[in-house]
C-alpha positions as a LaTeX table, in Angstrom:
\begin{tabular}{lrrr}
\hline
Residue & $x$ (\AA) & $y$ (\AA) & $z$ (\AA) \\
\hline
Met1 & $-8.53$ & 14.05 & 13.54 \\
Gly2 & $-9.16$ & 17.31 & 15.37 \\
Gly3 & $-9.06$ & 19.60 & 12.34 \\
Ser4 & $-8.89$ & 19.67 & 8.53 \\
Gly5 & $-5.15$ & 20.46 & 8.63 \\
Arg6 & $-4.33$ & 17.27 & 10.49 \\
Ala7 & $-6.59$ & 15.27 & 8.17 \\
Ala8 & $-4.71$ & 16.76 & 5.19 \\
Val9 & $-1.37$ & 15.74 & 6.73 \\
Ile10 & $-2.59$ & 12.15 & 7.06 \\
Trp11 & $-3.85$ & 12.17 & 3.47 \\
Asp12 & $-0.45$ & 13.50 & 2.29 \\
Cys13 & 1.17 & 10.52 & 4.01 \\
Leu14 & $-1.18$ & 8.00 & 2.42 \\
Arg15 & $-0.68$ & 9.51 & $-1.04$ \\
Ala16 & 3.07 & 9.04 & $-0.60$ \\
Gly17 & 2.66 & 5.49 & 0.68 \\
Ile18 & 3.74 & 6.46 & 4.19 \\
Asp19 & 1.99 & 5.11 & 7.29 \\
Pro20 & 1.32 & 8.12 & 9.56 \\
Asn21 & 1.02 & 5.76 & 12.52 \\
Leu22 & 4.76 & 5.11 & 12.17 \\
Tyr23 & 5.99 & 8.33 & 10.60 \\
Tyr24 & 4.89 & 10.53 & 13.48 \\
Arg25 & 6.03 & 8.09 & 16.18 \\
Asn26 & 9.49 & 7.37 & 14.80 \\
Asp27 & 12.15 & 10.07 & 14.67 \\
Ser28 & 13.76 & 8.47 & 11.63 \\
Gly29 & 10.46 & 8.13 & 9.78 \\
Ile30 & 11.54 & 4.64 & 8.74 \\
Asp31 & 9.02 & 1.87 & 8.09 \\
Ser32 & 10.80 & $-1.50$ & 8.27 \\
Ser33 & 8.45 & $-2.92$ & 5.63 \\
Asp34 & 9.93 & $-0.55$ & 3.03 \\
Lys35 & 13.12 & $-2.57$ & 2.82 \\
Ala36 & 11.13 & $-5.79$ & 2.45 \\
Ile37 & 9.39 & $-4.27$ & $-0.57$ \\
Val38 & 12.75 & $-3.20$ & $-2.01$ \\
Glu39 & 14.03 & $-6.77$ & $-1.72$ \\
Ser40 & 10.83 & $-8.23$ & $-3.21$ \\
Trp41 & 10.97 & $-5.79$ & $-6.14$ \\
Leu42 & 14.63 & $-6.48$ & $-6.87$ \\
Glu43 & 13.95 & $-10.20$ & $-6.74$ \\
Ala44 & 10.95 & $-9.86$ & $-9.06$ \\
Met45 & 13.09 & $-7.86$ & $-11.51$ \\
Ser46 & 16.07 & $-10.23$ & $-11.13$ \\
Ala47 & 18.11 & $-7.08$ & $-10.51$ \\
Asp48 & 21.72 & $-7.32$ & $-9.40$ \\
Phe49 & 21.55 & $-4.45$ & $-6.96$ \\
Asp50 & 22.31 & $-4.02$ & $-3.27$ \\
Ala51 & 19.17 & $-3.07$ & $-1.35$ \\
Asn52 & 21.35 & $-1.34$ & 1.27 \\
Asp53 & 22.39 & 1.27 & $-1.32$ \\
Ile54 & 18.83 & 2.60 & $-1.60$ \\
Ser55 & 17.79 & 5.64 & 0.42 \\
Leu56 & 14.26 & 5.52 & 1.79 \\
Thr57 & 14.23 & 9.03 & 3.27 \\
Lys58 & 10.70 & 10.43 & 3.25 \\
Asn59 & 10.96 & 13.97 & 4.60 \\
Asp60 & 10.89 & 15.56 & 1.14 \\
Leu61 & 7.75 & 13.73 & 0.03 \\
Leu62 & 5.06 & 15.45 & 2.05 \\
Gly63 & 5.11 & 18.87 & 0.43 \\
Lys64 & 4.39 & 22.06 & 2.32 \\
Arg65 & 2.92 & 20.20 & 5.30 \\
Lys66 & 5.95 & 17.96 & 5.90 \\
Asp67 & 6.97 & 19.85 & 9.07 \\
Gln68 & 3.48 & 19.92 & 10.55 \\
Gly69 & 3.04 & 17.50 & 13.42 \\
Leu70 & $-0.12$ & 15.67 & 14.35 \\
Gly71 & $-0.05$ & 16.01 & 18.11 \\
Ala72 & $-0.86$ & 13.43 & 20.77 \\
Asp73 & $-4.64$ & 13.81 & 20.44 \\
Ala74 & $-4.70$ & 13.22 & 16.67 \\
Leu75 & $-2.32$ & 10.25 & 16.99 \\
Ser76 & $-4.58$ & 8.77 & 19.66 \\
Arg77 & $-7.62$ & 9.17 & 17.41 \\
Leu78 & $-5.74$ & 7.59 & 14.52 \\
Gln79 & $-4.79$ & 4.63 & 16.70 \\
Lys80 & $-8.42$ & 4.18 & 17.71 \\
Leu81 & $-9.42$ & 4.10 & 14.04 \\
Met82 & $-6.75$ & 1.46 & 13.31 \\
Lys83 & $-7.91$ & $-0.59$ & 16.27 \\
Gln84 & $-11.51$ & $-0.39$ & 15.04 \\
Cys85 & $-10.40$ & $-1.57$ & 11.59 \\
Arg86 & $-8.67$ & $-4.55$ & 13.13 \\
Ser87 & $-11.60$ & $-5.34$ & 15.43 \\
Ser88 & $-14.02$ & $-5.30$ & 12.48 \\
Ala89 & $-11.93$ & $-7.92$ & 10.63 \\
Ala90 & $-13.89$ & $-11.05$ & 11.49 \\
Cys91 & $-10.93$ & $-13.35$ & 10.86 \\
Ala92 & $-8.30$ & $-11.11$ & 12.47 \\
Asp93 & $-5.36$ & $-12.77$ & 14.21 \\
Asp94 & $-5.75$ & $-11.75$ & 17.85 \\
Ser95 & $-2.21$ & $-12.88$ & 18.63 \\
Val96 & $-0.75$ & $-9.62$ & 17.26 \\
Thr97 & 1.15 & $-7.95$ & 20.09 \\
Glu98 & 2.56 & $-4.82$ & 18.43 \\
Ser99 & 2.24 & $-1.74$ & 20.62 \\
Ile100 & 1.32 & 0.42 & 17.60 \\
His101 & $-1.63$ & $-0.33$ & 15.34 \\
Thr102 & $-0.45$ & 0.18 & 11.75 \\
Ile103 & $-1.99$ & $-0.23$ & 8.32 \\
Glu104 & $-0.12$ & $-3.51$ & 7.91 \\
Asn105 & $-1.19$ & $-5.17$ & 11.14 \\
Ser106 & $-4.71$ & $-3.70$ & 11.17 \\
Ile107 & $-5.93$ & $-3.74$ & 7.55 \\
Gly108 & $-3.64$ & $-5.61$ & 5.15 \\
Ser109 & $-0.11$ & $-6.22$ & 3.90 \\
Ile110 & 1.72 & $-7.16$ & 0.69 \\
Ser111 & 2.40 & $-10.88$ & 0.42 \\
His112 & 3.75 & $-11.07$ & $-3.16$ \\
Ile113 & 4.92 & $-8.80$ & $-5.99$ \\
Lys114 & 5.02 & $-9.80$ & $-9.66$ \\
Val115 & 6.50 & $-7.52$ & $-12.34$ \\
Ser116 & 5.95 & $-7.89$ & $-16.10$ \\
Ala117 & 8.46 & $-6.89$ & $-18.77$ \\
Asp118 & 6.54 & $-3.66$ & $-19.49$ \\
Gly119 & 6.62 & $-2.64$ & $-15.82$ \\
Thr120 & 3.04 & $-3.65$ & $-15.01$ \\
Thr121 & 3.17 & $-4.66$ & $-11.37$ \\
Lys122 & 0.76 & $-7.02$ & $-9.60$ \\
Leu123 & 0.46 & $-6.82$ & $-5.83$ \\
Leu124 & $-1.07$ & $-9.67$ & $-3.86$ \\
Leu125 & $-2.40$ & $-8.31$ & $-0.58$ \\
Arg126 & $-3.34$ & $-10.36$ & 2.44 \\
Leu127 & $-6.12$ & $-8.69$ & 4.39 \\
Ala128 & $-6.38$ & $-8.80$ & 8.17 \\
Arg129 & $-9.53$ & $-10.93$ & 7.94 \\
Gly130 & $-7.66$ & $-13.59$ & 5.99 \\
Tyr131 & $-8.66$ & $-12.97$ & 2.36 \\
Glu132 & $-6.15$ & $-12.27$ & $-0.41$ \\
Val133 & $-6.87$ & $-9.78$ & $-3.20$ \\
Glu134 & $-4.92$ & $-8.38$ & $-6.12$ \\
Ser135 & $-4.08$ & $-4.82$ & $-7.14$ \\
Val136 & $-2.35$ & $-3.88$ & $-10.39$ \\
Ile137 & $-0.11$ & $-0.87$ & $-11.11$ \\
Ile138 & 0.03 & 0.05 & $-14.81$ \\
Pro139 & 2.73 & 2.61 & $-15.67$ \\
Trp140 & 2.13 & 5.18 & $-18.42$ \\
Leu141 & 5.68 & 6.38 & $-18.90$ \\
Asp142 & 4.81 & 8.74 & $-21.76$ \\
Lys143 & 2.18 & 10.45 & $-19.61$ \\
Gly144 & 4.21 & 10.48 & $-16.40$ \\
Phe145 & 1.75 & 8.67 & $-14.15$ \\
Ser146 & 0.56 & 5.19 & $-13.23$ \\
Thr147 & $-2.94$ & 3.75 & $-13.03$ \\
Val148 & $-3.78$ & 1.49 & $-10.09$ \\
Cys149 & $-6.55$ & $-1.08$ & $-10.48$ \\
Val150 & $-7.98$ & $-2.11$ & $-7.12$ \\
Ser151 & $-10.20$ & $-5.00$ & $-6.10$ \\
Ser152 & $-13.61$ & $-4.20$ & $-4.62$ \\
Gln153 & $-14.67$ & $-7.74$ & $-3.70$ \\
Val154 & $-13.35$ & $-11.23$ & $-3.02$ \\
Gly155 & $-14.33$ & $-13.67$ & $-5.74$ \\
Cys156 & $-17.05$ & $-13.03$ & $-8.32$ \\
Ala157 & $-20.62$ & $-14.19$ & $-8.81$ \\
Gln158 & $-20.49$ & $-14.12$ & $-12.65$ \\
Ala159 & $-18.86$ & $-17.58$ & $-12.87$ \\
Cys160 & $-17.32$ & $-17.00$ & $-16.32$ \\
Arg161 & $-15.72$ & $-20.28$ & $-17.42$ \\
Phe162 & $-12.54$ & $-18.63$ & $-18.66$ \\
Cys163 & $-11.92$ & $-16.78$ & $-15.37$ \\
Ala164 & $-10.28$ & $-18.38$ & $-12.32$ \\
Thr165 & $-11.80$ & $-15.75$ & $-10.04$ \\
Gly166 & $-15.31$ & $-16.60$ & $-11.19$ \\
Lys167 & $-14.86$ & $-20.20$ & $-10.07$ \\
Met168 & $-14.56$ & $-18.98$ & $-6.47$ \\
Gly169 & $-18.02$ & $-17.50$ & $-6.36$ \\
Lys170 & $-18.51$ & $-14.22$ & $-4.56$ \\
Met171 & $-17.14$ & $-14.51$ & $-1.04$ \\
Ala172 & $-17.19$ & $-10.95$ & 0.31 \\
Asp173 & $-17.36$ & $-7.25$ & $-0.48$ \\
Leu174 & $-14.32$ & $-5.26$ & 0.58 \\
Thr175 & $-14.67$ & $-2.49$ & 3.13 \\
Ala176 & $-13.70$ & 1.10 & 2.37 \\
Glu177 & $-10.45$ & 0.76 & 4.33 \\
Glu178 & $-9.55$ & $-2.47$ & 2.48 \\
Ile179 & $-9.99$ & $-0.69$ & $-0.85$ \\
Leu180 & $-8.08$ & 2.41 & 0.29 \\
Cys181 & $-5.20$ & 0.34 & 1.64 \\
Gln182 & $-4.65$ & $-1.03$ & $-1.88$ \\
Ile183 & $-4.13$ & 2.54 & $-3.10$ \\
Tyr184 & $-1.82$ & 3.15 & $-0.15$ \\
Phe185 & 0.34 & 0.13 & $-1.03$ \\
Ala186 & 0.41 & 1.07 & $-4.72$ \\
Asn187 & 1.65 & 4.55 & $-3.75$ \\
Lys188 & 4.18 & 2.93 & $-1.43$ \\
Val189 & 5.56 & 0.67 & $-4.16$ \\
Cys190 & 5.77 & 3.57 & $-6.66$ \\
Arg191 & 7.67 & 5.66 & $-4.08$ \\
Ile192 & 10.10 & 2.85 & $-3.30$ \\
Val193 & 10.68 & 2.02 & $-6.97$ \\
Ser194 & 11.49 & 5.70 & $-7.57$ \\
Ser195 & 14.08 & 5.40 & $-4.80$ \\
Ile196 & 15.56 & 2.36 & $-6.55$ \\
Ala197 & 15.75 & 4.33 & $-9.79$ \\
Ala198 & 17.43 & 7.24 & $-8.00$ \\
Ala199 & 20.02 & 4.85 & $-6.63$ \\
Gly200 & 21.17 & 4.01 & $-10.12$ \\
Asp201 & 18.86 & 1.34 & $-11.53$ \\
Ser202 & 17.59 & 3.60 & $-14.32$ \\
Ala203 & 15.79 & 0.74 & $-16.08$ \\
Thr204 & 13.36 & 0.56 & $-13.18$ \\
Thr205 & 10.62 & 3.16 & $-12.82$ \\
Leu206 & 7.00 & 3.47 & $-11.77$ \\
Pro207 & 5.54 & 6.99 & $-12.03$ \\
Pro208 & 3.27 & 8.13 & $-9.17$ \\
Cys209 & $-0.30$ & 6.81 & $-9.19$ \\
Asp210 & $-2.69$ & 9.46 & $-10.51$ \\
Asn211 & $-5.58$ & 7.34 & $-11.74$ \\
Val212 & $-7.70$ & 4.69 & $-10.00$ \\
Val213 & $-9.80$ & 1.97 & $-11.64$ \\
Leu214 & $-12.20$ & $-0.15$ & $-9.58$ \\
Met215 & $-12.45$ & $-3.79$ & $-10.61$ \\
Gly216 & $-14.25$ & $-6.75$ & $-9.10$ \\
Met217 & $-11.25$ & $-8.86$ & $-8.15$ \\
Gly218 & $-7.93$ & $-9.25$ & $-9.93$ \\
Thr219 & $-7.30$ & $-12.67$ & $-11.46$ \\
Ser220 & $-4.74$ & $-14.90$ & $-9.83$ \\
Gly221 & $-2.80$ & $-15.47$ & $-13.07$ \\
\hline
\end{tabular}
């Protein structure tokens, strides 16, 4: 990225669930997918709440480096990395015409959110190469953090009879960026849910992710 400081800025963004490809190219810092996640979460919770009342301002989330820019050279390098991620996805949709390569159109995106009564949140992610994998956010309200369980492969070779994933067989190992993007989306959902809570839905909360567990592949149940 042209220096450890710029790399730290990008990592700050990812830890807050913010795509630096958009944040540093958009004066408002707004990612249009944030609102889609708000609507999906409210629907999953059957919450009677207006998504338009929720502030998604991000400027206060990046700590001491929030005012540090990346510069044209670092942004160009970041775009090259995103383009490489997309090119390496064997089943990538080449019809994408966006002018900016983002995490969502280069690596993966959320296709479904399911929330349990205790706040455990399952994220179904569709990867750029066509596979779908599951991540799970487990809130520990008494400890003030959440654990995110991320998939490391598609399918499973163990073939346990009681497990739907095992019936698929092992189809693929996930790449480093496909695993990291699950953590990014978990951080993103936790940030957005905190915004929902701040807007007045106090029954809804997901503490920030501060623990990661690697699993084979989440079950589809």
